Tab-separated table of N, CA and C in Angstrom:
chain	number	residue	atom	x	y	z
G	1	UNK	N	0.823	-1.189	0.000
G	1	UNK	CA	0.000	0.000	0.000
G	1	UNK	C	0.872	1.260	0.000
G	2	UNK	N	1.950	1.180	1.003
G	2	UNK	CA	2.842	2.758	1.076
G	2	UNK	C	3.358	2.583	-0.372
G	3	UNK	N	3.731	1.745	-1.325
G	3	UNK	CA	4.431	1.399	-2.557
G	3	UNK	C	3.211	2.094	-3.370
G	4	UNK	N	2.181	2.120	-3.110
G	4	UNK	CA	1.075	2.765	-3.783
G	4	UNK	C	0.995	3.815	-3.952
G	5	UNK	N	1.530	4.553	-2.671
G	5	UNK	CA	1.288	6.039	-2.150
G	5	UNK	C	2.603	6.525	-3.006
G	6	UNK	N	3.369	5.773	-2.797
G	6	UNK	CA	4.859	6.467	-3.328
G	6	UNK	C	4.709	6.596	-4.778
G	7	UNK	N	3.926	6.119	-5.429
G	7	UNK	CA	3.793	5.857	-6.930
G	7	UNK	C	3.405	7.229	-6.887
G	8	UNK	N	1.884	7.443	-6.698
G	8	UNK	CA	1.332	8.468	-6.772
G	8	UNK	C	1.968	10.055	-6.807
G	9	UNK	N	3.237	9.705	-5.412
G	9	UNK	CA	3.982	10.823	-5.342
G	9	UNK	C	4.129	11.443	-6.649
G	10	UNK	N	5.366	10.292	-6.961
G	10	UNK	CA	6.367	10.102	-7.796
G	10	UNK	C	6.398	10.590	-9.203
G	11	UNK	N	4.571	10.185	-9.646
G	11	UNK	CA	4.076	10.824	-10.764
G	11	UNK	C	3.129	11.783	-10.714
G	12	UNK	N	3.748	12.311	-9.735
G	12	UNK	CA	2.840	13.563	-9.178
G	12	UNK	C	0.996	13.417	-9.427
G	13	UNK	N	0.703	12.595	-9.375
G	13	UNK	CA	-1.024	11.907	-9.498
G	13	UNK	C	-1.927	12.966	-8.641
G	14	UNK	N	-1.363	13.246	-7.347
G	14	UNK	CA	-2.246	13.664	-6.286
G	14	UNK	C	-2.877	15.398	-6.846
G	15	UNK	N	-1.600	15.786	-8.058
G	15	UNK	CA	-2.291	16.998	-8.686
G	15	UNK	C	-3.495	16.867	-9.400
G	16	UNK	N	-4.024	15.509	-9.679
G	16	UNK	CA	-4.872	15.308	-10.756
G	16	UNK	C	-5.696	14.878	-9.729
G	17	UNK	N	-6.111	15.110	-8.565
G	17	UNK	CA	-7.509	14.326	-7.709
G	17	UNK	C	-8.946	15.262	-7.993
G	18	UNK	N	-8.556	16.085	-8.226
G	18	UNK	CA	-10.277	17.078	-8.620
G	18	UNK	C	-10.465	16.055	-10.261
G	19	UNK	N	-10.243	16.273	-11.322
G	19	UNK	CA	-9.726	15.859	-12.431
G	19	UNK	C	-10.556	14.035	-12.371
G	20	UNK	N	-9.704	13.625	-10.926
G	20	UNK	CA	-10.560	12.089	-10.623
G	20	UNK	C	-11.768	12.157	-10.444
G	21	UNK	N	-12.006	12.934	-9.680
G	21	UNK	CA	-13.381	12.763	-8.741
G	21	UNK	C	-14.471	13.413	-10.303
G	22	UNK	N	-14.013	14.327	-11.109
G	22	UNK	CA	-15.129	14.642	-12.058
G	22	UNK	C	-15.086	13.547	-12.912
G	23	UNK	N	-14.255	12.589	-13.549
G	23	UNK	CA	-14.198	11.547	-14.374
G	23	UNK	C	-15.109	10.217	-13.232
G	24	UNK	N	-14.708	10.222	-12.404
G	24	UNK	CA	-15.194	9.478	-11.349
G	24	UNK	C	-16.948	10.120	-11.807
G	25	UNK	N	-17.173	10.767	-11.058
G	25	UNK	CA	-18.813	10.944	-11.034
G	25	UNK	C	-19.371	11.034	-12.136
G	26	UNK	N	-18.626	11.474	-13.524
G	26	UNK	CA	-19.054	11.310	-14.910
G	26	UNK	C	-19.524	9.916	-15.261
G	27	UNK	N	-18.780	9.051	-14.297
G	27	UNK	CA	-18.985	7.630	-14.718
G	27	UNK	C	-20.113	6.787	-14.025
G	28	UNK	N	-20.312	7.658	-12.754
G	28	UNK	CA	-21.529	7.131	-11.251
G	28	UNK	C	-22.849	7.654	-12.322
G	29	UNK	N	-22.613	8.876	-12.779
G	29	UNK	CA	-23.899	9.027	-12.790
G	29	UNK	C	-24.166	8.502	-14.769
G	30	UNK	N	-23.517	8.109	-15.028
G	30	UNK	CA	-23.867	7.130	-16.642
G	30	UNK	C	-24.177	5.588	-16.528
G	31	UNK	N	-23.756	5.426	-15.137
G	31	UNK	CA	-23.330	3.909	-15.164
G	31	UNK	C	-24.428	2.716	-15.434
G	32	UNK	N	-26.250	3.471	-15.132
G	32	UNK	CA	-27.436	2.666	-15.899
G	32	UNK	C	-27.111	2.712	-17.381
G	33	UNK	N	-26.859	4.043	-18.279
G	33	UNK	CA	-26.961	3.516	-19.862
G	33	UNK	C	-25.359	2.739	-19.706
G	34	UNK	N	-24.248	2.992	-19.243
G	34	UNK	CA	-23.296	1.657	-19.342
G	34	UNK	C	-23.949	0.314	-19.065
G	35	UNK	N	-24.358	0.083	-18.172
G	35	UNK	CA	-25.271	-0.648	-18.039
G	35	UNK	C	-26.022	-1.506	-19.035
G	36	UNK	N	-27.061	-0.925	-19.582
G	36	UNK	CA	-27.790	-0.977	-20.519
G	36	UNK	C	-26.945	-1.662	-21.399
G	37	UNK	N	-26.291	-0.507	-21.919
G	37	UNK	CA	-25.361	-0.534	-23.252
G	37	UNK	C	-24.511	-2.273	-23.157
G	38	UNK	N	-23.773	-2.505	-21.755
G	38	UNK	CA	-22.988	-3.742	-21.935
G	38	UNK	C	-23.992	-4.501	-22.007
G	39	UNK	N	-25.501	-4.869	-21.483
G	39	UNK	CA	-26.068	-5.779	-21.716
G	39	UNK	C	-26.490	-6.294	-22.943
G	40	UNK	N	-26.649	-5.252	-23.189
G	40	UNK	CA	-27.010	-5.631	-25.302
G	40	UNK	C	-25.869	-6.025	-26.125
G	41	UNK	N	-24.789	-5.499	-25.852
G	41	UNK	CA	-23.155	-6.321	-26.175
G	41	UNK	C	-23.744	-7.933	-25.856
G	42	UNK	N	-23.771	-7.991	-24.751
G	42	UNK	CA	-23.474	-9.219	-24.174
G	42	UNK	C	-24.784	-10.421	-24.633
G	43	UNK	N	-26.252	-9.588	-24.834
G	43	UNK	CA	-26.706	-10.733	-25.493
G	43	UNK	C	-26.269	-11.211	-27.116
G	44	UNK	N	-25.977	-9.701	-28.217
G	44	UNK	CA	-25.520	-9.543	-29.369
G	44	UNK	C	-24.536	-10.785	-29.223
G	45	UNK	N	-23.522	-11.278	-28.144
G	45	UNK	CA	-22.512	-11.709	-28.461
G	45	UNK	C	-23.026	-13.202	-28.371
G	46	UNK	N	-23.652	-13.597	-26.881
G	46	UNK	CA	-24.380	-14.767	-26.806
G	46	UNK	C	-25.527	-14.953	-28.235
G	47	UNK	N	-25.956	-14.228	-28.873
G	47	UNK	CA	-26.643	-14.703	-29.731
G	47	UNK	C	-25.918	-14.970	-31.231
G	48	UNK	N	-24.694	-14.636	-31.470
G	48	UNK	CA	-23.845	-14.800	-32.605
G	48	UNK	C	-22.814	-15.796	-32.005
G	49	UNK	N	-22.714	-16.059	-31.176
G	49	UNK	CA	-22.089	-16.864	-31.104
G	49	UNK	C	-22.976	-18.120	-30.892
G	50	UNK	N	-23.515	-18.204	-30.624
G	50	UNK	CA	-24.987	-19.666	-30.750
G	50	UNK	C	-24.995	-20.172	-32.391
G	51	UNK	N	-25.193	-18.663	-32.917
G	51	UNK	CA	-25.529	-19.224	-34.422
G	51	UNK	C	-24.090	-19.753	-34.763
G	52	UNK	N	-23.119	-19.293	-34.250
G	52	UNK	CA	-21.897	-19.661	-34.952
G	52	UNK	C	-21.276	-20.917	-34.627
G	53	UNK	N	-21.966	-21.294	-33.335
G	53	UNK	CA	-22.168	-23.266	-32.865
G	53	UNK	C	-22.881	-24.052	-34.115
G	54	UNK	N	-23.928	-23.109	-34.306
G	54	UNK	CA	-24.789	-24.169	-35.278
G	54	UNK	C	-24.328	-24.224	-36.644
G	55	UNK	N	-23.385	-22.625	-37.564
G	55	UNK	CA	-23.222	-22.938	-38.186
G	55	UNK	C	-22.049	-23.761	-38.493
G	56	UNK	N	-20.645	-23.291	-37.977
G	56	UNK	CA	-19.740	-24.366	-37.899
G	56	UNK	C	-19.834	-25.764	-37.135
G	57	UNK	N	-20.636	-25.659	-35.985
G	57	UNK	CA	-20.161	-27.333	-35.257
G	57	UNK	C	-19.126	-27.690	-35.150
G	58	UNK	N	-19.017	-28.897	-34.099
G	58	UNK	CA	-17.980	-29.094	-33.334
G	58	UNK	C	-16.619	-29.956	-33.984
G	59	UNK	N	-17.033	-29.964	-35.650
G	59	UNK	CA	-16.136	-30.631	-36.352
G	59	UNK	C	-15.135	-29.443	-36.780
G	60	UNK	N	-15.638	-28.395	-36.600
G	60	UNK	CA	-14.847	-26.996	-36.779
G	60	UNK	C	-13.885	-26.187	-35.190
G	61	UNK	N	-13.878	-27.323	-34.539
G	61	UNK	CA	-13.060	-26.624	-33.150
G	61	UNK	C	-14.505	-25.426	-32.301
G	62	UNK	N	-15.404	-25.290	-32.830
G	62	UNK	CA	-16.550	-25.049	-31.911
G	62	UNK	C	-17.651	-26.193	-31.050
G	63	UNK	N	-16.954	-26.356	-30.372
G	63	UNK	CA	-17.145	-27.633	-29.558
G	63	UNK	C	-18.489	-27.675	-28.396
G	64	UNK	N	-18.732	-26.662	-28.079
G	64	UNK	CA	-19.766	-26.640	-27.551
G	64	UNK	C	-20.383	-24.740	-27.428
G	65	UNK	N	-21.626	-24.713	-26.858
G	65	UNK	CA	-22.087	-22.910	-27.135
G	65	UNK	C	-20.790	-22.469	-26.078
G	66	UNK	N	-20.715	-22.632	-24.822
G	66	UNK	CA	-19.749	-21.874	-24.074
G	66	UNK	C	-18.450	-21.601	-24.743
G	67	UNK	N	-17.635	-22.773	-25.470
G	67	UNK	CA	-16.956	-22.352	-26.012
G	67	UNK	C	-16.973	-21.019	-27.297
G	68	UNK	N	-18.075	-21.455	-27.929
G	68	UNK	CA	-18.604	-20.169	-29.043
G	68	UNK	C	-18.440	-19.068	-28.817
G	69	UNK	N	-19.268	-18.735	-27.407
G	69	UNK	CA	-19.164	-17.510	-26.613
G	69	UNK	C	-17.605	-16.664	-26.501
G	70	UNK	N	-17.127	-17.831	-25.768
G	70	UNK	CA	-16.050	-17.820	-25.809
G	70	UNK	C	-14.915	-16.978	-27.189
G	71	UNK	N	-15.331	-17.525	-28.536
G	71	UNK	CA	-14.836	-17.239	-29.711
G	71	UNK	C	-15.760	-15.817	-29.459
G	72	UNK	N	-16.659	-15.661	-29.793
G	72	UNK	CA	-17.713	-14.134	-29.938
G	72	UNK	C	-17.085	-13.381	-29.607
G	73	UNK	N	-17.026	-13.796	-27.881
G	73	UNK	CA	-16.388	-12.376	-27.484
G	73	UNK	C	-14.714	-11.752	-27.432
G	74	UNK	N	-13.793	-13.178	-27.928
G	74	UNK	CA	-12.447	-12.599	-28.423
G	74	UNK	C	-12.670	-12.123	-29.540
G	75	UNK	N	-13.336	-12.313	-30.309
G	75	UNK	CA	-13.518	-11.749	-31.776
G	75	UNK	C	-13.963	-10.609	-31.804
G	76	UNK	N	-15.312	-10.330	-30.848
G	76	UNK	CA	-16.071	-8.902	-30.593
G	76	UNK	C	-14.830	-8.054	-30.259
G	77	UNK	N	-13.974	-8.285	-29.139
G	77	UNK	CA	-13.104	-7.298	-28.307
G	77	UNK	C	-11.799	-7.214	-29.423
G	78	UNK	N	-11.911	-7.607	-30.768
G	78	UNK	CA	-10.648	-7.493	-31.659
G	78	UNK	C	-9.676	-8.472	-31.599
G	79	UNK	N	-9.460	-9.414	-30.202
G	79	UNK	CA	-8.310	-9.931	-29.818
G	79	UNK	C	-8.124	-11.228	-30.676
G	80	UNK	N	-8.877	-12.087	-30.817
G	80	UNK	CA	-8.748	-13.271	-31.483
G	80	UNK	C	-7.515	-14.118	-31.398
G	81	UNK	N	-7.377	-14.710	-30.518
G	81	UNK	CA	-6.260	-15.928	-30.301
G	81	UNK	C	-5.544	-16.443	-30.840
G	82	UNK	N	-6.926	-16.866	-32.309
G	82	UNK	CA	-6.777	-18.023	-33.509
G	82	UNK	C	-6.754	-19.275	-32.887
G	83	UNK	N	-6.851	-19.317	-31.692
G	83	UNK	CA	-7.427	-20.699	-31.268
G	83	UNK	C	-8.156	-21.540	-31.758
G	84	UNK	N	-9.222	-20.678	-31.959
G	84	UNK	CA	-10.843	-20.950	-32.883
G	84	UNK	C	-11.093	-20.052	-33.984
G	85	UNK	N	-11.283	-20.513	-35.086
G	85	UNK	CA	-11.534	-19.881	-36.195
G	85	UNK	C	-12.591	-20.141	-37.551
G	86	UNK	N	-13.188	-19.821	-37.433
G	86	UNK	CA	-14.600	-20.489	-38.675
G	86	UNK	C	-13.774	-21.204	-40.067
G	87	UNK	N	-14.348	-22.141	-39.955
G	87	UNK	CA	-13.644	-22.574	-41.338
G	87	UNK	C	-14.550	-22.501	-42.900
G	88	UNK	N	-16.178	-22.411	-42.596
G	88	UNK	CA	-16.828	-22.211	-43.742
G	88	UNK	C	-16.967	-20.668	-43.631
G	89	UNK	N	-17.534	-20.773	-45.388
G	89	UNK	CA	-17.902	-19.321	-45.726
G	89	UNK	C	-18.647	-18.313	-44.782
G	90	UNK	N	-19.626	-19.478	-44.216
G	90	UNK	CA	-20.915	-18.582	-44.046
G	90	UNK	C	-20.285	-17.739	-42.640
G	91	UNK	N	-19.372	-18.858	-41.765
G	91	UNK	CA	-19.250	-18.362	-40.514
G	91	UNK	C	-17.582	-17.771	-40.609
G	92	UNK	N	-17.275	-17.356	-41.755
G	92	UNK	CA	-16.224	-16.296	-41.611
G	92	UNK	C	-16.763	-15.101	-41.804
G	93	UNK	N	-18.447	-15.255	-42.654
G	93	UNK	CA	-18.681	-13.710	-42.787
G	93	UNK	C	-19.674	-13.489	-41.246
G	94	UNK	N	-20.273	-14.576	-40.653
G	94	UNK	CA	-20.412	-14.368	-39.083
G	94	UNK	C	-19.074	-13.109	-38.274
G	95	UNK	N	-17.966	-14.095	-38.715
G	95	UNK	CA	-16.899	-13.334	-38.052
G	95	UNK	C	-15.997	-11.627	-38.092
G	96	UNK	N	-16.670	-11.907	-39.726
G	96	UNK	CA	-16.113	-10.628	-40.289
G	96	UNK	C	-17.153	-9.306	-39.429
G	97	UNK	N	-18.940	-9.910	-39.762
G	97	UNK	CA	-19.840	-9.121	-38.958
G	97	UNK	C	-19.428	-8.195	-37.563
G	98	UNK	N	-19.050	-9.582	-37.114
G	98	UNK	CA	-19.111	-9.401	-35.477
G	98	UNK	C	-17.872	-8.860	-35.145
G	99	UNK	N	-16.677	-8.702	-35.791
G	99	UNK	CA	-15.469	-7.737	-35.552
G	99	UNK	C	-15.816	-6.200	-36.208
G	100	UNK	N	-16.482	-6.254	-37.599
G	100	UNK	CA	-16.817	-4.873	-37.296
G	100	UNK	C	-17.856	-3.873	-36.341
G	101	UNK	N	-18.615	-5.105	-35.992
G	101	UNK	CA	-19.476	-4.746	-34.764
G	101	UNK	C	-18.146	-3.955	-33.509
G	102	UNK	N	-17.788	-5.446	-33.246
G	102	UNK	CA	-16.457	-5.013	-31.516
G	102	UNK	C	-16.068	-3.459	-32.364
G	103	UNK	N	-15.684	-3.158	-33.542
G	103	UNK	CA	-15.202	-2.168	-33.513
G	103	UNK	C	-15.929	-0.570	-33.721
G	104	UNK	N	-17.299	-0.897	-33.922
G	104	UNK	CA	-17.977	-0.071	-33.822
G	104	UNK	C	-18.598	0.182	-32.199
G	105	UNK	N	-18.736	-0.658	-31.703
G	105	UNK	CA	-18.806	-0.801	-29.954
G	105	UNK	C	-17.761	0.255	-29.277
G	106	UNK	N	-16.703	0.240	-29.795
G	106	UNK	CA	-16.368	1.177	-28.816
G	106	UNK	C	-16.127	2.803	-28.784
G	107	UNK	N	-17.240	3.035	-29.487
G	107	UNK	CA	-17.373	4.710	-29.483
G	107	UNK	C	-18.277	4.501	-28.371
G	108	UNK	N	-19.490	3.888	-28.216
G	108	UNK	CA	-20.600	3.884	-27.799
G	108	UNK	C	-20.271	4.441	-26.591
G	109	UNK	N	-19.715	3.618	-25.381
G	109	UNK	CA	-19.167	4.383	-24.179
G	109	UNK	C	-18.894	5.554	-23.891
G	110	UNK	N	-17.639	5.771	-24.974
G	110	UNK	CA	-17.036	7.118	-24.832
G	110	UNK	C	-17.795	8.017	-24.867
G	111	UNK	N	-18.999	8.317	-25.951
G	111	UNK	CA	-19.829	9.396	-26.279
G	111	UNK	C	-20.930	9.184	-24.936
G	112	UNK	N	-21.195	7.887	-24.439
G	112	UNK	CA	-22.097	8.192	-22.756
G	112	UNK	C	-21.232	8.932	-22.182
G	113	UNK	N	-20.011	8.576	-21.931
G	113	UNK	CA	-19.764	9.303	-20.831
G	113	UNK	C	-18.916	10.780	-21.369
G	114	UNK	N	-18.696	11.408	-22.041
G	114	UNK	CA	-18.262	12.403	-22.847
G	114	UNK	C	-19.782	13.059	-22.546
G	115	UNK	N	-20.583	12.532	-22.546
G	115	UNK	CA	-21.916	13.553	-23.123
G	115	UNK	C	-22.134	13.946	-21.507
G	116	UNK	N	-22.207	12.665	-20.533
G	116	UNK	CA	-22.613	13.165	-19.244
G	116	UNK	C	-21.358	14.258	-18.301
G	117	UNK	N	-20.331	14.453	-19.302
G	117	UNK	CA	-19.452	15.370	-18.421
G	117	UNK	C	-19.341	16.465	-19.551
G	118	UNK	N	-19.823	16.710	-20.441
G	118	UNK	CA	-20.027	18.076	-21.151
G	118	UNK	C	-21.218	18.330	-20.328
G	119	UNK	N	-22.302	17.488	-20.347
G	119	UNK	CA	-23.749	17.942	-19.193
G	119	UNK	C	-23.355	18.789	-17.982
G	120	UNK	N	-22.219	17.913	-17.356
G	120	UNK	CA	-21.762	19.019	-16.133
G	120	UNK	C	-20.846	19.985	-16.237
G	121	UNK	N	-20.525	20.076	-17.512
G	121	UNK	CA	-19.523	21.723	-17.136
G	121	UNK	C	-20.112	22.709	-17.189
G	122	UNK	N	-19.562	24.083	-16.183
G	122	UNK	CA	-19.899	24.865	-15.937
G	122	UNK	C	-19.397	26.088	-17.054
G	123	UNK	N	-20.186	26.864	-17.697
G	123	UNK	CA	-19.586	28.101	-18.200
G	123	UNK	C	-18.759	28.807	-17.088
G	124	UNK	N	-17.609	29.308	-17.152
G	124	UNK	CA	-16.356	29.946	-16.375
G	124	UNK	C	-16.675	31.294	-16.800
G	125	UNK	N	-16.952	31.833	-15.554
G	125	UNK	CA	-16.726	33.715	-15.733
G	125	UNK	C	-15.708	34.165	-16.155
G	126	UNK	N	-15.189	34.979	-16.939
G	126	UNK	CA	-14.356	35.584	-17.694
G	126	UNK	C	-13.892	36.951	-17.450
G	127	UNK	N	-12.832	37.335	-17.264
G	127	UNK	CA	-12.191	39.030	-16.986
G	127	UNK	C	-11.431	39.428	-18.289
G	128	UNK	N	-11.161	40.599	-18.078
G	128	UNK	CA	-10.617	41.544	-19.454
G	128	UNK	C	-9.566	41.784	-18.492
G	129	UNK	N	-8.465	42.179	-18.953
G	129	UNK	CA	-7.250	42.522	-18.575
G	129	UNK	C	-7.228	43.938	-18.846
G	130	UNK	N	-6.945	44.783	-17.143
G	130	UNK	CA	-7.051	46.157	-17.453
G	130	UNK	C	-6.318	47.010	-18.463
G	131	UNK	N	-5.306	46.034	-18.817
G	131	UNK	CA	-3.901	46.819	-19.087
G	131	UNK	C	-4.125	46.931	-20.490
G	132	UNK	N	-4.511	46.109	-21.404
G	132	UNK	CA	-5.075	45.819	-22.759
G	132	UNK	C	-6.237	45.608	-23.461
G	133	UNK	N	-6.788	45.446	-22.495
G	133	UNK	CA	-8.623	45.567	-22.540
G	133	UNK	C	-8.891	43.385	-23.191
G	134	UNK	N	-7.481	42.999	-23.381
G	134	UNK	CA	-7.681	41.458	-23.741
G	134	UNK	C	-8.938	41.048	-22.675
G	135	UNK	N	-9.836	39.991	-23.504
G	135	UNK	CA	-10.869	39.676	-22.376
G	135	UNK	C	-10.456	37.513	-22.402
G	136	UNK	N	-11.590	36.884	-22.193
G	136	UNK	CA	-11.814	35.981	-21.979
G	136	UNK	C	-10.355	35.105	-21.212
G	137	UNK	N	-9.755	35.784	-19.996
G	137	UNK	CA	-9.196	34.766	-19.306
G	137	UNK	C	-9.795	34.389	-18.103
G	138	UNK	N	-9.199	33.274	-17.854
G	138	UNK	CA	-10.039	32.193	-16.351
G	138	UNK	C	-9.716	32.798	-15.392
G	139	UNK	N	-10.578	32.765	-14.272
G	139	UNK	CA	-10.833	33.212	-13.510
G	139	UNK	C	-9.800	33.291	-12.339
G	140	UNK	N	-8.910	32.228	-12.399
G	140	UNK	CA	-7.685	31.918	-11.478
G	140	UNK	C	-6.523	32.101	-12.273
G	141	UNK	N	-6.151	32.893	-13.565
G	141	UNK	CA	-5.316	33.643	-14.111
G	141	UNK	C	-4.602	34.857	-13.139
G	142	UNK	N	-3.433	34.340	-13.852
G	142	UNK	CA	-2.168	35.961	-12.788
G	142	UNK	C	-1.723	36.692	-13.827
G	143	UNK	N	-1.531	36.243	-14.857
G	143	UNK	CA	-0.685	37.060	-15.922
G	143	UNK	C	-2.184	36.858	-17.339
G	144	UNK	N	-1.623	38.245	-17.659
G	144	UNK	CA	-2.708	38.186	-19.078
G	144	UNK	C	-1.894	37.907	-20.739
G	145	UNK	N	-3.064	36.753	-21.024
G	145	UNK	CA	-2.612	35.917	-22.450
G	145	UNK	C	-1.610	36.597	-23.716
G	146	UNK	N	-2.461	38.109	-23.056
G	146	UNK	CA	-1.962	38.734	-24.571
G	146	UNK	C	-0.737	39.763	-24.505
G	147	UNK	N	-0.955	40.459	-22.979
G	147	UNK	CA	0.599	41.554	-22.694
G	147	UNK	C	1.496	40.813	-22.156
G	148	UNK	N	0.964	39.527	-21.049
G	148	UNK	CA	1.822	39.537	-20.118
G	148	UNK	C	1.723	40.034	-18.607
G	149	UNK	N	1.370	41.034	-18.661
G	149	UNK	CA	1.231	41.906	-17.192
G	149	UNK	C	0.234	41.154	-16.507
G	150	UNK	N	0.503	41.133	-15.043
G	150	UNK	CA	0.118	40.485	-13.852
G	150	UNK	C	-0.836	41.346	-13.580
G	151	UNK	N	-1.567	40.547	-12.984
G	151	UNK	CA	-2.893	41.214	-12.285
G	151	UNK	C	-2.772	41.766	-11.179
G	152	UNK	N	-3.092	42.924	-10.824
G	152	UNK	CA	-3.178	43.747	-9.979
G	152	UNK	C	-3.264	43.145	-8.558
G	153	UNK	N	-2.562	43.136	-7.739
G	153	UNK	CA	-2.368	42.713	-6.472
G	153	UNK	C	-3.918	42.099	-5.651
G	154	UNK	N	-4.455	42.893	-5.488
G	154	UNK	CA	-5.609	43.094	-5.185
G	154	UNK	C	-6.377	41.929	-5.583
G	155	UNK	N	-5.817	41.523	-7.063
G	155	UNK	CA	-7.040	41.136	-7.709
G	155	UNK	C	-6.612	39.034	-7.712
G	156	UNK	N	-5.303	38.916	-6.395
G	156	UNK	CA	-4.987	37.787	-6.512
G	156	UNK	C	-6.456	36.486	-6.329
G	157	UNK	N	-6.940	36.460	-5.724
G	157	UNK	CA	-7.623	35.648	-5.200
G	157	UNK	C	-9.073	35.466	-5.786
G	158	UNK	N	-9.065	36.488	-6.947
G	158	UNK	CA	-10.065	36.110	-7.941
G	158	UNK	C	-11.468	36.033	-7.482
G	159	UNK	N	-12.189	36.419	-6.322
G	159	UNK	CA	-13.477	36.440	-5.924
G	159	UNK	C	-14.238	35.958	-7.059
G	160	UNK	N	-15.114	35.737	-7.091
G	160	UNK	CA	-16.283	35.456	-8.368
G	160	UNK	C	-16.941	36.766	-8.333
G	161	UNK	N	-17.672	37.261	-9.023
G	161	UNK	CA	-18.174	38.537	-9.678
G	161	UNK	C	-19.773	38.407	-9.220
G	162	UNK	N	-20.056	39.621	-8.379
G	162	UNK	CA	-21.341	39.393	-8.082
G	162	UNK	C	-22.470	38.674	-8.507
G	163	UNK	N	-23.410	37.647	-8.122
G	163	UNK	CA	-24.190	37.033	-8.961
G	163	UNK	C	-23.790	35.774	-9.691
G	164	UNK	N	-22.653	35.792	-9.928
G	164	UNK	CA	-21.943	34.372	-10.535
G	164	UNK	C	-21.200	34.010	-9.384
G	165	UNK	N	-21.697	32.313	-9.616
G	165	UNK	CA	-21.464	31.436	-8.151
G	165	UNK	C	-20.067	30.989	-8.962
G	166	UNK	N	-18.737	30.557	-8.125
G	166	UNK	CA	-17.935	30.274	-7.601
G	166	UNK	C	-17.489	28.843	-8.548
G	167	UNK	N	-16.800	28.999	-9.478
G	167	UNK	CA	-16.853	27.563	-10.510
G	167	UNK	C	-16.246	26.048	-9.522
G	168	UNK	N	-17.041	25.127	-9.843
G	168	UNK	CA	-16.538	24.021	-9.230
G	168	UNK	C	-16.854	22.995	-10.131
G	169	UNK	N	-15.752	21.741	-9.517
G	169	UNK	CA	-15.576	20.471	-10.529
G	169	UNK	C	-16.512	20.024	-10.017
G	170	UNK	N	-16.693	18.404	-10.487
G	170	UNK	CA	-17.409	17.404	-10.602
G	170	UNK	C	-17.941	16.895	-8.809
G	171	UNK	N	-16.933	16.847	-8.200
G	171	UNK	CA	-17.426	16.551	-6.862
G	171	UNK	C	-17.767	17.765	-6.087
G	172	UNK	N	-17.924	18.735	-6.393
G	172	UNK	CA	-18.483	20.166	-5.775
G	172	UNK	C	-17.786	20.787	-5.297
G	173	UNK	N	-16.364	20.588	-5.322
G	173	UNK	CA	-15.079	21.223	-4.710
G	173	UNK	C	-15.023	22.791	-5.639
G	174	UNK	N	-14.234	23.724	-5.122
G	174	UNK	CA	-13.772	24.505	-6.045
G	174	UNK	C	-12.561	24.125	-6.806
G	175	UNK	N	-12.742	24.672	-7.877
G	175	UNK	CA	-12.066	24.244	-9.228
G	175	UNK	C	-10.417	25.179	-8.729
């Protein structure tokens, strides 16, 4: 466990814990359509791989449905062993199907959970830089994008601007 902690040091990780906790809750609160989503993988795969018992049989190294499954889902996930491999026509174009399937499968995720953490970002209040009138920098900016010049002493600690609440990540911390 301390071998754990030291990792973390080491690759400085502990800067990235706000960063966790919003990828983290991006994922708590998607995790019914993940859900969803792997279950329909998972019958898609049990059901192509059944047919692919019946169409090759066990004279083809598909020896029984578990094993099939078995083939489906190395084939679905890209990996394919070559352990098992269709030897007729019909069930190489089974195979061909079901790999461009695995490879269309994996946007699906990304865009759940991409969509549920664009859902939670916050528009960031924005300042103009007195010195140049440059606008749109973040709110916890010291120096401005476009002169250079530091922000006015005063203005270290960045208050939020009357009326606009206080930007925060994913677990409700301030950002």
């Amino acid at each position: 466990m301390l071998r754990l902690l030291r990792t973390f040091r080491v690759l400085k990780l502990v800067a990235y814990v706000s960063e966790y906790k919003y990828l983290a809750a991006a994922l708590r609160d998607s995790r019914r359509k993940i859900l969803v989503f792997i279950s329909g993988v998972l019958m898609i795969a049990i059901t192509v791989s059944t047919l692919m018992y019946v169409v090759e049989g066990p004279e083809n190294g598909f020896t029984s449905i578990p094993t099939s499954i078995y083939w489906g889902i190395t084939a679905m996930t890209t990996v394919g062993f070559g352990d098992i491999v269709p030897k007729t026509d019909l069930g190489r174009a089974i195979a061909s199907a079901l790999m461009l399937l695995g490879w269309s499968i994996l946007a699906v995720p990304t865009g759940i959970v991409t969509a549920e953490m664009t859902r939670r970002t916050v528009p960031l209040p924005t300042r103009t830089c007195p010195s140049c009138g440059a606008g749109h920098h973040l709110p916890r900016a010291r120096y401005c994008h476009e002169c250079g010049k530091r922000w006015p002493p005063d203005d270290d600690h960045h208050p939020a601007p009357h009326g606009v609440a206080a930007p925060q990540d994913a677990a409700g911390g301030p950002r």
